[in-house]
Amino acid sequence: MSDLLKLTGIVLLAAPAGEYDKRVVILTKECGKITAFAKGVRRQNSPLLAAASPFAFGEFSCYEGRGTYRLVQAEIQQYFREITEDYESAMYGFYFLELADYFGREGTDEKEMMNLLYVTVKALMNQQLDNRLIRCIYELRTMVEQGLCPQLFQCTGCEKEISDGEDCFFSQEMHGILCISCALGKRDARRISPSALYAMRYIATAPMGRLYSFRVEPEVLLELEQIIHLYTARNTDRKFKSLQILEVMK
């Protein structure tokens, strides 16, 4: 039998497998995204009953098998049950889990992505923060962590540095900002306000612990949504179920 592995992670997905078992997908710091089977976890007296649930964050003890793991113990630090008590927050949370699952890979370094997911789920529990802004921040920072960040500091056409407050445009096709000259003739180029660009630059570069430390005016939030949501959609090829529910709820 393989050695017992202790992995720090957050549960992305938990689904029934057989009569009493569950298949659990966990984003871990040490091994990336793994699939683990929890035997007998659906029995009422199982010590893993609550641990094998979406959003559970902590240390998971597993044995590695052929392509899968067996979950045998868990020490959960946060269950984030409060999120599931509000339907809208729950849908945002499940969307964030789905996006992490989409990009997660086994055997890769997922420390930053796991940390991002953790601080984002915590942000959902803060009633002072707008869930719409949380989604914008999470989507753009996910693009950063996946090496898909749009160019936000230089013109993608001529590579000229764009300073704060300078007029510029954002192009989805060019994956970033354009100066006024390079924006000419680009049909999808749309003017981006200095406030929206500043916010995007902050999201892309801020320390993880400071990501959710700011707010924006309603018109800036709308601008961020229009740019970031489309950019995220163009860099993924999956229809996320929870996101579809959120769109219906608007």
PDB file of C-alpha atoms in Angstrom:
ATOM      1  CA  MET A   1       0.000   0.000   0.000  1.00  0.00           C
ATOM      2  CA  SER A   2       1.216   3.513  -0.774  1.00  0.00           C
ATOM      3  CA  ASP A   3       2.153   5.951   1.973  1.00  0.00           C
ATOM      4  CA  LEU A   4      -0.501   8.151   3.523  1.00  0.00           C
ATOM      5  CA  LEU A   5      -0.486  11.619   1.951  1.00  0.00           C
ATOM      6  CA  LYS A   6      -1.595  14.727   3.826  1.00  0.00           C
ATOM      7  CA  LEU A   7      -2.835  17.340   1.386  1.00  0.00           C
ATOM      8  CA  THR A   8      -4.062  20.871   2.032  1.00  0.00           C
ATOM      9  CA  GLY A   9      -6.961  21.740  -0.229  1.00  0.00           C
ATOM     10  CA  ILE A  10     -10.534  22.765  -0.888  1.00  0.00           C
ATOM     11  CA  VAL A  11     -13.327  20.528  -2.172  1.00  0.00           C
ATOM     12  CA  LEU A  12     -14.526  21.546  -5.632  1.00  0.00           C
ATOM     13  CA  LEU A  13     -17.059  18.791  -6.265  1.00  0.00           C
ATOM     14  CA  ALA A  14     -18.674  15.928  -4.375  1.00  0.00           C
ATOM     15  CA  ALA A  15     -20.926  13.429  -6.150  1.00  0.00           C
ATOM     16  CA  PRO A  16     -22.506  10.111  -5.166  1.00  0.00           C
ATOM     17  CA  ALA A  17     -20.625   6.993  -6.221  1.00  0.00           C
ATOM     18  CA  GLY A  18     -22.450   3.781  -5.517  1.00  0.00           C
ATOM     19  CA  GLU A  19     -24.826   3.384  -2.602  1.00  0.00           C
ATOM     20  CA  TYR A  20     -22.757   4.871   0.201  1.00  0.00           C
ATOM     21  CA  ASP A  21     -19.617   6.356  -1.361  1.00  0.00           C
ATOM     22  CA  LYS A  22     -18.734   9.721  -2.856  1.00  0.00           C
ATOM     23  CA  ARG A  23     -16.351  10.871  -5.561  1.00  0.00           C
ATOM     24  CA  VAL A  24     -14.665  14.035  -4.342  1.00  0.00           C
ATOM     25  CA  VAL A  25     -12.618  16.471  -6.436  1.00  0.00           C
ATOM     26  CA  ILE A  26     -10.153  18.461  -4.356  1.00  0.00           C
ATOM     27  CA  LEU A  27      -7.855  21.314  -5.407  1.00  0.00           C
ATOM     28  CA  THR A  28      -4.717  20.722  -3.354  1.00  0.00           C
ATOM     29  CA  LYS A  29      -1.579  22.740  -2.753  1.00  0.00           C
ATOM     30  CA  GLU A  30       0.740  19.760  -3.095  1.00  0.00           C
ATOM     31  CA  CYS A  31      -0.696  17.674  -5.962  1.00  0.00           C
ATOM     32  CA  GLY A  32      -2.967  20.003  -7.909  1.00  0.00           C
ATOM     33  CA  LYS A  33      -6.491  18.789  -8.655  1.00  0.00           C
ATOM     34  CA  ILE A  34      -7.133  15.233  -7.514  1.00  0.00           C
ATOM     35  CA  THR A  35     -10.098  12.871  -7.552  1.00  0.00           C
ATOM     36  CA  ALA A  36     -10.598  10.903  -4.345  1.00  0.00           C
ATOM     37  CA  PHE A  37     -13.161   8.288  -3.326  1.00  0.00           C
ATOM     38  CA  ALA A  38     -14.592   8.413   0.170  1.00  0.00           C
ATOM     39  CA  LYS A  39     -15.885   4.971   1.146  1.00  0.00           C
ATOM     40  CA  GLY A  40     -19.087   4.848   3.199  1.00  0.00           C
ATOM     41  CA  VAL A  41     -19.159   8.628   3.506  1.00  0.00           C
ATOM     42  CA  ARG A  42     -22.905   8.830   2.865  1.00  0.00           C
ATOM     43  CA  ARG A  43     -23.702   6.857   5.989  1.00  0.00           C
ATOM     44  CA  GLN A  44     -25.006   9.066   8.800  1.00  0.00           C
ATOM     45  CA  ASN A  45     -22.263   8.095  11.221  1.00  0.00           C
ATOM     46  CA  SER A  46     -19.384   8.667   8.795  1.00  0.00           C
ATOM     47  CA  PRO A  47     -16.698  11.029  10.205  1.00  0.00           C
ATOM     48  CA  LEU A  48     -16.124  12.284   6.643  1.00  0.00           C
ATOM     49  CA  LEU A  49     -19.758  13.184   5.973  1.00  0.00           C
ATOM     50  CA  ALA A  50     -19.285  16.963   6.265  1.00  0.00           C
ATOM     51  CA  ALA A  51     -15.729  16.975   4.944  1.00  0.00           C
ATOM     52  CA  ALA A  52     -16.744  15.445   1.603  1.00  0.00           C
ATOM     53  CA  SER A  53     -18.783  18.521   0.670  1.00  0.00           C
ATOM     54  CA  PRO A  54     -18.109  21.475  -1.665  1.00  0.00           C
ATOM     55  CA  PHE A  55     -16.223  24.424  -0.094  1.00  0.00           C
ATOM     56  CA  ALA A  56     -14.728  22.328   2.741  1.00  0.00           C
ATOM     57  CA  PHE A  57     -11.160  23.541   3.295  1.00  0.00           C
ATOM     58  CA  GLY A  58      -8.492  21.811   5.362  1.00  0.00           C
ATOM     59  CA  GLU A  59      -6.105  18.868   5.427  1.00  0.00           C
ATOM     60  CA  PHE A  60      -7.115  15.685   3.639  1.00  0.00           C
ATOM     61  CA  SER A  61      -5.371  12.373   4.303  1.00  0.00           C
ATOM     62  CA  CYS A  62      -5.365  10.103   1.252  1.00  0.00           C
ATOM     63  CA  TYR A  63      -3.829   6.958  -0.162  1.00  0.00           C
ATOM     64  CA  GLU A  64      -2.824   7.212  -3.816  1.00  0.00           C
ATOM     65  CA  GLY A  65      -4.052   4.566  -6.225  1.00  0.00           C
ATOM     66  CA  ARG A  66      -4.052   4.211 -10.013  1.00  0.00           C
ATOM     67  CA  GLY A  67      -5.296   7.553 -11.254  1.00  0.00           C
ATOM     68  CA  THR A  68      -7.367   8.208  -8.127  1.00  0.00           C
ATOM     69  CA  TYR A  69      -6.979   8.613  -4.379  1.00  0.00           C
ATOM     70  CA  ARG A  70      -8.794   7.164  -1.379  1.00  0.00           C
ATOM     71  CA  LEU A  71      -9.842   9.701   1.230  1.00  0.00           C
ATOM     72  CA  VAL A  72      -9.529   8.242   4.720  1.00  0.00           C
ATOM     73  CA  GLN A  73      -9.405  11.236   7.060  1.00  0.00           C
ATOM     74  CA  ALA A  74      -9.877  14.997   7.062  1.00  0.00           C
ATOM     75  CA  GLU A  75      -9.215  17.886   9.417  1.00  0.00           C
ATOM     76  CA  ILE A  76     -11.434  20.709   8.176  1.00  0.00           C
ATOM     77  CA  GLN A  77     -10.578  24.294   9.091  1.00  0.00           C
ATOM     78  CA  GLN A  78     -13.488  25.930   7.274  1.00  0.00           C
ATOM     79  CA  TYR A  79     -16.761  24.473   6.010  1.00  0.00           C
ATOM     80  CA  PHE A  80     -18.150  27.802   4.706  1.00  0.00           C
ATOM     81  CA  ARG A  81     -21.691  26.637   5.464  1.00  0.00           C
ATOM     82  CA  GLU A  82     -22.900  30.255   5.618  1.00  0.00           C
ATOM     83  CA  ILE A  83     -22.549  30.563   1.848  1.00  0.00           C
ATOM     84  CA  THR A  84     -25.124  27.866   1.184  1.00  0.00           C
ATOM     85  CA  GLU A  85     -27.669  29.706   3.360  1.00  0.00           C
ATOM     86  CA  ASP A  86     -27.997  32.435   0.712  1.00  0.00           C
ATOM     87  CA  TYR A  87     -29.003  31.165  -2.733  1.00  0.00           C
ATOM     88  CA  GLU A  88     -27.307  33.917  -4.744  1.00  0.00           C
ATOM     89  CA  SER A  89     -24.026  33.676  -2.825  1.00  0.00           C
ATOM     90  CA  ALA A  90     -24.155  29.892  -3.189  1.00  0.00           C
ATOM     91  CA  MET A  91     -24.471  30.171  -6.972  1.00  0.00           C
ATOM     92  CA  TYR A  92     -21.515  32.554  -7.121  1.00  0.00           C
ATOM     93  CA  GLY A  93     -19.540  30.171  -4.928  1.00  0.00           C
ATOM     94  CA  PHE A  94     -20.369  27.141  -7.062  1.00  0.00           C
ATOM     95  CA  TYR A  95     -19.365  29.081 -10.170  1.00  0.00           C
ATOM     96  CA  PHE A  96     -15.994  29.860  -8.601  1.00  0.00           C
ATOM     97  CA  LEU A  97     -15.540  26.170  -7.802  1.00  0.00           C
ATOM     98  CA  GLU A  98     -16.475  25.247 -11.384  1.00  0.00           C
ATOM     99  CA  LEU A  99     -13.953  27.702 -12.826  1.00  0.00           C
ATOM    100  CA  ALA A 100     -11.211  26.335 -10.559  1.00  0.00           C
ATOM    101  CA  ASP A 101     -12.168  22.803 -11.604  1.00  0.00           C
ATOM    102  CA  TYR A 102     -11.999  23.809 -15.287  1.00  0.00           C
ATOM    103  CA  PHE A 103      -8.421  25.028 -15.022  1.00  0.00           C
ATOM    104  CA  GLY A 104      -7.170  22.596 -12.362  1.00  0.00           C
ATOM    105  CA  ARG A 105      -4.718  19.873 -13.366  1.00  0.00           C
ATOM    106  CA  GLU A 106      -3.204  17.009 -11.402  1.00  0.00           C
ATOM    107  CA  GLY A 107       0.508  17.200 -10.698  1.00  0.00           C
ATOM    108  CA  THR A 108       0.748  20.971 -11.137  1.00  0.00           C
ATOM    109  CA  ASP A 109       1.502  23.707  -8.627  1.00  0.00           C
ATOM    110  CA  GLU A 110      -1.934  24.958  -7.628  1.00  0.00           C
ATOM    111  CA  LYS A 111      -0.941  26.824  -4.455  1.00  0.00           C
ATOM    112  CA  GLU A 112      -1.832  30.275  -5.776  1.00  0.00           C
ATOM    113  CA  MET A 113      -5.088  29.097  -7.337  1.00  0.00           C
ATOM    114  CA  MET A 114      -6.067  27.356  -4.115  1.00  0.00           C
ATOM    115  CA  ASN A 115      -5.257  30.502  -2.119  1.00  0.00           C
ATOM    116  CA  LEU A 116      -7.258  32.607  -4.578  1.00  0.00           C
ATOM    117  CA  LEU A 117     -10.261  30.339  -4.229  1.00  0.00           C
ATOM    118  CA  TYR A 118      -9.985  30.403  -0.425  1.00  0.00           C
ATOM    119  CA  VAL A 119      -9.851  34.213  -0.103  1.00  0.00           C
ATOM    120  CA  THR A 120     -12.644  34.540  -2.673  1.00  0.00           C
ATOM    121  CA  VAL A 121     -14.992  32.209  -0.819  1.00  0.00           C
ATOM    122  CA  LYS A 122     -14.204  34.139   2.373  1.00  0.00           C
ATOM    123  CA  ALA A 123     -15.073  37.372   0.545  1.00  0.00           C
ATOM    124  CA  LEU A 124     -18.500  35.953  -0.334  1.00  0.00           C
ATOM    125  CA  MET A 125     -19.219  35.770   3.397  1.00  0.00           C
ATOM    126  CA  ASN A 126     -18.590  39.523   3.765  1.00  0.00           C
ATOM    127  CA  GLN A 127     -21.956  41.225   3.328  1.00  0.00           C
ATOM    128  CA  GLN A 128     -20.195  44.562   2.784  1.00  0.00           C
ATOM    129  CA  LEU A 129     -18.797  43.345  -0.536  1.00  0.00           C
ATOM    130  CA  ASP A 130     -20.749  43.237  -3.792  1.00  0.00           C
ATOM    131  CA  ASN A 131     -20.887  39.711  -5.223  1.00  0.00           C
ATOM    132  CA  ARG A 132     -20.725  41.173  -8.721  1.00  0.00           C
ATOM    133  CA  LEU A 133     -17.371  42.792  -7.948  1.00  0.00           C
ATOM    134  CA  ILE A 134     -16.137  39.597  -6.299  1.00  0.00           C
ATOM    135  CA  ARG A 135     -16.879  37.739  -9.528  1.00  0.00           C
ATOM    136  CA  CYS A 136     -14.948  40.308 -11.595  1.00  0.00           C
ATOM    137  CA  ILE A 137     -11.949  40.088  -9.285  1.00  0.00           C
ATOM    138  CA  TYR A 138     -11.972  36.291  -9.200  1.00  0.00           C
ATOM    139  CA  GLU A 139     -12.302  35.912 -12.968  1.00  0.00           C
ATOM    140  CA  LEU A 140      -9.514  38.340 -13.835  1.00  0.00           C
ATOM    141  CA  ARG A 141      -7.138  37.031 -11.175  1.00  0.00           C
ATOM    142  CA  THR A 142      -7.849  33.492 -12.383  1.00  0.00           C
ATOM    143  CA  MET A 143      -6.735  34.588 -15.843  1.00  0.00           C
ATOM    144  CA  VAL A 144      -3.558  35.960 -14.258  1.00  0.00           C
ATOM    145  CA  GLU A 145      -2.829  32.715 -12.411  1.00  0.00           C
ATOM    146  CA  GLN A 146      -3.430  30.700 -15.594  1.00  0.00           C
ATOM    147  CA  GLY A 147      -1.069  32.825 -17.694  1.00  0.00           C
ATOM    148  CA  LEU A 148      -3.960  34.344 -19.638  1.00  0.00           C
ATOM    149  CA  CYS A 149      -3.917  37.874 -18.236  1.00  0.00           C
ATOM    150  CA  PRO A 150      -4.692  40.593 -20.788  1.00  0.00           C
ATOM    151  CA  GLN A 151      -2.000  43.210 -21.380  1.00  0.00           C
ATOM    152  CA  LEU A 152      -2.911  46.067 -19.025  1.00  0.00           C
ATOM    153  CA  PHE A 153       0.241  48.193 -18.934  1.00  0.00           C
ATOM    154  CA  GLN A 154       1.388  48.459 -22.548  1.00  0.00           C
ATOM    155  CA  CYS A 155      -0.385  48.960 -25.847  1.00  0.00           C
ATOM    156  CA  THR A 156      -0.729  45.523 -27.440  1.00  0.00           C
ATOM    157  CA  GLY A 157      -0.188  47.150 -30.818  1.00  0.00           C
ATOM    158  CA  CYS A 158       2.920  49.317 -30.495  1.00  0.00           C
ATOM    159  CA  GLU A 159       4.002  48.253 -26.966  1.00  0.00           C
ATOM    160  CA  LYS A 160       3.944  51.847 -25.757  1.00  0.00           C
ATOM    161  CA  GLU A 161       3.604  52.205 -21.973  1.00  0.00           C
ATOM    162  CA  ILE A 162       0.145  53.487 -21.022  1.00  0.00           C
ATOM    163  CA  SER A 163       0.260  55.637 -17.903  1.00  0.00           C
ATOM    164  CA  ASP A 164      -2.535  56.014 -15.356  1.00  0.00           C
ATOM    165  CA  GLY A 165      -5.196  58.421 -16.583  1.00  0.00           C
ATOM    166  CA  GLU A 166      -4.120  58.240 -20.233  1.00  0.00           C
ATOM    167  CA  ASP A 167      -6.871  57.677 -22.805  1.00  0.00           C
ATOM    168  CA  CYS A 168      -6.837  54.144 -24.147  1.00  0.00           C
ATOM    169  CA  PHE A 169      -9.060  51.330 -25.390  1.00  0.00           C
ATOM    170  CA  PHE A 170      -9.558  47.644 -24.593  1.00  0.00           C
ATOM    171  CA  SER A 171      -9.652  45.042 -27.348  1.00  0.00           C
ATOM    172  CA  GLN A 172     -10.795  41.470 -26.742  1.00  0.00           C
ATOM    173  CA  GLU A 173      -9.241  40.373 -30.026  1.00  0.00           C
ATOM    174  CA  MET A 174      -5.880  41.928 -29.133  1.00  0.00           C
ATOM    175  CA  HIS A 175      -6.039  40.651 -25.532  1.00  0.00           C
ATOM    176  CA  GLY A 176      -5.453  43.972 -23.864  1.00  0.00           C
ATOM    177  CA  ILE A 177      -5.292  47.735 -24.074  1.00  0.00           C
ATOM    178  CA  LEU A 178      -4.562  49.853 -27.119  1.00  0.00           C
ATOM    179  CA  CYS A 179      -3.368  53.434 -27.428  1.00  0.00           C
ATOM    180  CA  ILE A 180      -5.544  55.834 -29.400  1.00  0.00           C
ATOM    181  CA  SER A 181      -3.501  55.397 -32.593  1.00  0.00           C
ATOM    182  CA  CYS A 182      -3.515  51.593 -32.536  1.00  0.00           C
ATOM    183  CA  ALA A 183      -7.231  51.503 -31.689  1.00  0.00           C
ATOM    184  CA  LEU A 184      -8.107  53.138 -35.010  1.00  0.00           C
ATOM    185  CA  GLY A 185      -9.698  50.589 -37.306  1.00  0.00           C
ATOM    186  CA  LYS A 186     -10.127  47.980 -34.567  1.00  0.00           C
ATOM    187  CA  ARG A 187     -13.869  47.260 -34.579  1.00  0.00           C
ATOM    188  CA  ASP A 188     -13.987  45.700 -31.124  1.00  0.00           C
ATOM    189  CA  ALA A 189     -11.878  48.374 -29.409  1.00  0.00           C
ATOM    190  CA  ARG A 190     -13.881  50.090 -26.675  1.00  0.00           C
ATOM    191  CA  ARG A 191     -12.757  52.995 -24.571  1.00  0.00           C
ATOM    192  CA  ILE A 192     -11.813  51.984 -21.056  1.00  0.00           C
ATOM    193  CA  SER A 193     -12.060  54.544 -18.280  1.00  0.00           C
ATOM    194  CA  PRO A 194      -9.000  55.321 -16.129  1.00  0.00           C
ATOM    195  CA  SER A 195     -10.882  54.030 -13.074  1.00  0.00           C
ATOM    196  CA  ALA A 196     -11.701  50.674 -14.680  1.00  0.00           C
ATOM    197  CA  LEU A 197      -8.148  50.229 -15.961  1.00  0.00           C
ATOM    198  CA  TYR A 198      -6.729  51.124 -12.549  1.00  0.00           C
ATOM    199  CA  ALA A 199      -9.007  48.532 -10.928  1.00  0.00           C
ATOM    200  CA  MET A 200      -7.956  45.837 -13.404  1.00  0.00           C
ATOM    201  CA  ARG A 201      -4.290  46.627 -12.859  1.00  0.00           C
ATOM    202  CA  TYR A 202      -4.795  46.380  -9.119  1.00  0.00           C
ATOM    203  CA  ILE A 203      -6.592  43.038  -9.412  1.00  0.00           C
ATOM    204  CA  ALA A 204      -3.787  41.657 -11.576  1.00  0.00           C
ATOM    205  CA  THR A 205      -0.935  42.656  -9.258  1.00  0.00           C
ATOM    206  CA  ALA A 206      -2.250  43.008  -5.688  1.00  0.00           C
ATOM    207  CA  PRO A 207      -1.121  40.625  -2.941  1.00  0.00           C
ATOM    208  CA  MET A 208      -3.663  37.841  -2.488  1.00  0.00           C
ATOM    209  CA  GLY A 209      -4.643  39.067   0.958  1.00  0.00           C
ATOM    210  CA  ARG A 210      -5.501  42.545  -0.380  1.00  0.00           C
ATOM    211  CA  LEU A 211      -7.550  41.521  -3.412  1.00  0.00           C
ATOM    212  CA  TYR A 212     -10.923  42.260  -1.846  1.00  0.00           C
ATOM    213  CA  SER A 213      -9.991  45.478  -0.087  1.00  0.00           C
ATOM    214  CA  PHE A 214     -11.570  47.992  -2.473  1.00  0.00           C
ATOM    215  CA  ARG A 215     -14.894  49.068  -3.929  1.00  0.00           C
ATOM    216  CA  VAL A 216     -15.850  50.834  -7.152  1.00  0.00           C
ATOM    217  CA  GLU A 217     -18.621  53.121  -8.315  1.00  0.00           C
ATOM    218  CA  PRO A 218     -21.632  51.459 -10.023  1.00  0.00           C
ATOM    219  CA  GLU A 219     -20.661  52.696 -13.486  1.00  0.00           C
ATOM    220  CA  VAL A 220     -17.120  51.346 -13.075  1.00  0.00           C
ATOM    221  CA  LEU A 221     -18.455  47.983 -11.893  1.00  0.00           C
ATOM    222  CA  LEU A 222     -20.655  47.762 -14.982  1.00  0.00           C
ATOM    223  CA  GLU A 223     -17.638  48.519 -17.172  1.00  0.00           C
ATOM    224  CA  LEU A 224     -15.559  45.850 -15.431  1.00  0.00           C
ATOM    225  CA  GLU A 225     -18.338  43.307 -15.917  1.00  0.00           C
ATOM    226  CA  GLN A 226     -18.624  44.049 -19.624  1.00  0.00           C
ATOM    227  CA  ILE A 227     -14.885  43.646 -20.182  1.00  0.00           C
ATOM    228  CA  ILE A 228     -13.897  40.865 -17.756  1.00  0.00           C
ATOM    229  CA  HIS A 229     -16.890  38.553 -18.240  1.00  0.00           C
ATOM    230  CA  LEU A 230     -16.439  38.549 -22.004  1.00  0.00           C
ATOM    231  CA  TYR A 231     -12.690  38.064 -21.689  1.00  0.00           C
ATOM    232  CA  THR A 232     -13.235  35.080 -19.381  1.00  0.00           C
ATOM    233  CA  ALA A 233     -15.837  33.562 -21.692  1.00  0.00           C
ATOM    234  CA  ARG A 234     -13.457  33.856 -24.639  1.00  0.00           C
ATOM    235  CA  ASN A 235     -10.733  32.042 -22.724  1.00  0.00           C
ATOM    236  CA  THR A 236     -12.909  29.113 -21.655  1.00  0.00           C
ATOM    237  CA  ASP A 237     -14.936  26.675 -23.721  1.00  0.00           C
ATOM    238  CA  ARG A 238     -17.405  25.370 -21.164  1.00  0.00           C
ATOM    239  CA  LYS A 239     -20.899  26.457 -20.183  1.00  0.00           C
ATOM    240  CA  PHE A 240     -20.835  26.651 -16.392  1.00  0.00           C
ATOM    241  CA  LYS A 241     -24.142  25.503 -14.878  1.00  0.00           C
ATOM    242  CA  SER A 242     -24.073  27.830 -11.885  1.00  0.00           C
ATOM    243  CA  LEU A 243     -23.209  30.794 -14.110  1.00  0.00           C
ATOM    244  CA  GLN A 244     -26.227  30.062 -16.289  1.00  0.00           C
ATOM    245  CA  ILE A 245     -28.398  30.130 -13.148  1.00  0.00           C
ATOM    246  CA  LEU A 246     -26.861  33.462 -12.122  1.00  0.00           C
ATOM    247  CA  GLU A 247     -27.641  34.941 -15.542  1.00  0.00           C
ATOM    248  CA  VAL A 248     -31.287  33.887 -15.175  1.00  0.00           C
ATOM    249  CA  MET A 249     -31.429  35.492 -11.716  1.00  0.00           C
ATOM    250  CA  LYS A 250     -30.409  38.938 -13.017  1.00  0.00           C
TER     251      LYS A 250
END
